[in-house]
CSV table of C-alpha atoms in Angstrom, one decimal:
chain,number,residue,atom,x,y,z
F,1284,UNK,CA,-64.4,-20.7,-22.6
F,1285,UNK,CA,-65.3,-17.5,-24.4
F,1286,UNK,CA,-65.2,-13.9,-23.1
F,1287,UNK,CA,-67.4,-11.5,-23.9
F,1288,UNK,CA,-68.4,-7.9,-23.5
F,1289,UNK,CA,-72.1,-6.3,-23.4
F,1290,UNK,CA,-72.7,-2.7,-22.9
F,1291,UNK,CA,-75.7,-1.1,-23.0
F,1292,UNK,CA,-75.7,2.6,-21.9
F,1293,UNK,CA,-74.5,3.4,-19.2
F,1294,UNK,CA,-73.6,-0.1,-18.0
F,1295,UNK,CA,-71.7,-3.2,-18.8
F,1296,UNK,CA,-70.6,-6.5,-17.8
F,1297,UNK,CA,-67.8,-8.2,-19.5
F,1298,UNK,CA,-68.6,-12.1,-19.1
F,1299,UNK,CA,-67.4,-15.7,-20.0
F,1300,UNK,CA,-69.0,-18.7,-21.3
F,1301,UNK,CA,-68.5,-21.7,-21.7
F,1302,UNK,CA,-71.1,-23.3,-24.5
F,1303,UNK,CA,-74.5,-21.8,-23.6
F,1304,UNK,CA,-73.7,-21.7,-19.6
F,1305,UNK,CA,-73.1,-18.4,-17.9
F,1306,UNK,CA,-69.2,-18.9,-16.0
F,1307,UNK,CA,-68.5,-15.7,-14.7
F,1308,UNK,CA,-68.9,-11.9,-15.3
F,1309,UNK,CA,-68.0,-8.3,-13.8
F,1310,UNK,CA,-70.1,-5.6,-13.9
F,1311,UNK,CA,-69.5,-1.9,-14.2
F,1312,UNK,CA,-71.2,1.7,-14.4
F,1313,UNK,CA,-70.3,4.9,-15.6
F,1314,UNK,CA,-70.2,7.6,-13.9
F,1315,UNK,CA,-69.6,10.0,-16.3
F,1316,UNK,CA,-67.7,10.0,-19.9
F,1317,UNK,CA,-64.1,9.0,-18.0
F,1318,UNK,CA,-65.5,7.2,-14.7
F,1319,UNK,CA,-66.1,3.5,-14.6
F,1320,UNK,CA,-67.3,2.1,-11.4
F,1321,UNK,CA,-66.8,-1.6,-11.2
F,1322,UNK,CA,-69.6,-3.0,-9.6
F,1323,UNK,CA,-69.8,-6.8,-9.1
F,1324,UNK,CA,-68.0,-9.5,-9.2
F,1325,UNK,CA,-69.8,-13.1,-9.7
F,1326,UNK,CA,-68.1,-16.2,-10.1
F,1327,UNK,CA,-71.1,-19.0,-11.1
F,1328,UNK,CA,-68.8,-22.0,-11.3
F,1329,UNK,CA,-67.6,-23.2,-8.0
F,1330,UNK,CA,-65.2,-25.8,-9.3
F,1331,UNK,CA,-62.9,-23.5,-11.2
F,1332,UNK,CA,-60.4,-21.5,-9.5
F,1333,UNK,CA,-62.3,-18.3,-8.7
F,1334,UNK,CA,-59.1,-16.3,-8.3
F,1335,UNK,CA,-57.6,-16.5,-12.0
F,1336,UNK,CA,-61.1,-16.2,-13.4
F,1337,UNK,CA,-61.2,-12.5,-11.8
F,1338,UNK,CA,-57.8,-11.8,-13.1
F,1339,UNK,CA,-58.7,-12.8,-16.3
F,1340,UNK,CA,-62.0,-10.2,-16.2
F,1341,UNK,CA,-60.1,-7.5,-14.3
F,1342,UNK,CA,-57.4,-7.9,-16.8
F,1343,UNK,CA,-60.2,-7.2,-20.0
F,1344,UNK,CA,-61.8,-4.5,-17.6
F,1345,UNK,CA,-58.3,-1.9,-17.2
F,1346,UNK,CA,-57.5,-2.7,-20.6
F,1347,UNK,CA,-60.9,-1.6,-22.0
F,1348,UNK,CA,-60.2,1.1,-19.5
F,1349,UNK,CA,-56.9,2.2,-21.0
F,1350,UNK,CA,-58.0,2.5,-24.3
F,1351,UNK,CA,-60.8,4.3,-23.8
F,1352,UNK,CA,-59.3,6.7,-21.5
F,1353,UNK,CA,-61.3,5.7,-18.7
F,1354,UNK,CA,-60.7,5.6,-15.0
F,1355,UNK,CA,-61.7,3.0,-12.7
F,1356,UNK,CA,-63.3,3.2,-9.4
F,1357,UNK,CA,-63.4,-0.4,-7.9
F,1358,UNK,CA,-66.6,-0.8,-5.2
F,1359,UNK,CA,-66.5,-4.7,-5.8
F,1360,UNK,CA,-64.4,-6.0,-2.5
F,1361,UNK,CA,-62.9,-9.2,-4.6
F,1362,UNK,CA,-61.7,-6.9,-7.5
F,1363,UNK,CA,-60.2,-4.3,-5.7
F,1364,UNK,CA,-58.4,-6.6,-3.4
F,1365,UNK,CA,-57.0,-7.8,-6.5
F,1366,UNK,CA,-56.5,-4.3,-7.8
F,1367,UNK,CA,-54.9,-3.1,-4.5
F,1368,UNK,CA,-52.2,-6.3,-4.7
F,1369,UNK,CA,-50.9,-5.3,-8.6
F,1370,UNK,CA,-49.3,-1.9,-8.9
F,1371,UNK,CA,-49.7,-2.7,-13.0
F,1372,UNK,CA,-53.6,-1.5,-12.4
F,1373,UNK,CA,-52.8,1.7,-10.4
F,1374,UNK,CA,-52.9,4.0,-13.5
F,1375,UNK,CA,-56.3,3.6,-13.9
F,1376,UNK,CA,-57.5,4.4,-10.6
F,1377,UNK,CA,-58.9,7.4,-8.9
F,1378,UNK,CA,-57.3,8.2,-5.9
């Protein structure tokens, strides 16, 4: 499996592949230089476990995040229940 990352203005979706087929991917906006809003969540692959594959893409998300000084508004329900169970992510977000 290989993650990516594809931004193109004012949106982005950091994905994973596996050869040529789509696995999953989360989606964000900006809102703003220092606002991310993340969008979407889609898991394509029903036979892996959908849970560690949004950790993994969350995980790349706040990092990308930290470094670029951004804060993160989560709209996705999957992410933010996610978000809302890990105090490590609570930096990042707009309260």
């Amino acid at each position: 499996m290989v993650l990516k990352h594809y931004e193109n203005g004012h949106k982005g979706t950091f994905y994973l592949e596996e050869g040529a087929e789509l696995i999953a991917e989360i989606n964000y906006s900006f809102a703003g230089a220092d606002k991310m809003i993340l969008d979407r969540t889609i898991i394509y692959n029903k036979l892996v476990d959908q849970n560690e594959l949004t950790k993994l893409l969350l995980d790349t998300l706040i990092d990308y995040s930290r470094k670029k000084n951004i804060r993160v508004i989560p709209l996705c329900n999957v992410a933010k229940s996610l978000i809302d169970q890990d105090i490590s992510y609570q930096d990042v977000l707009i309260k």
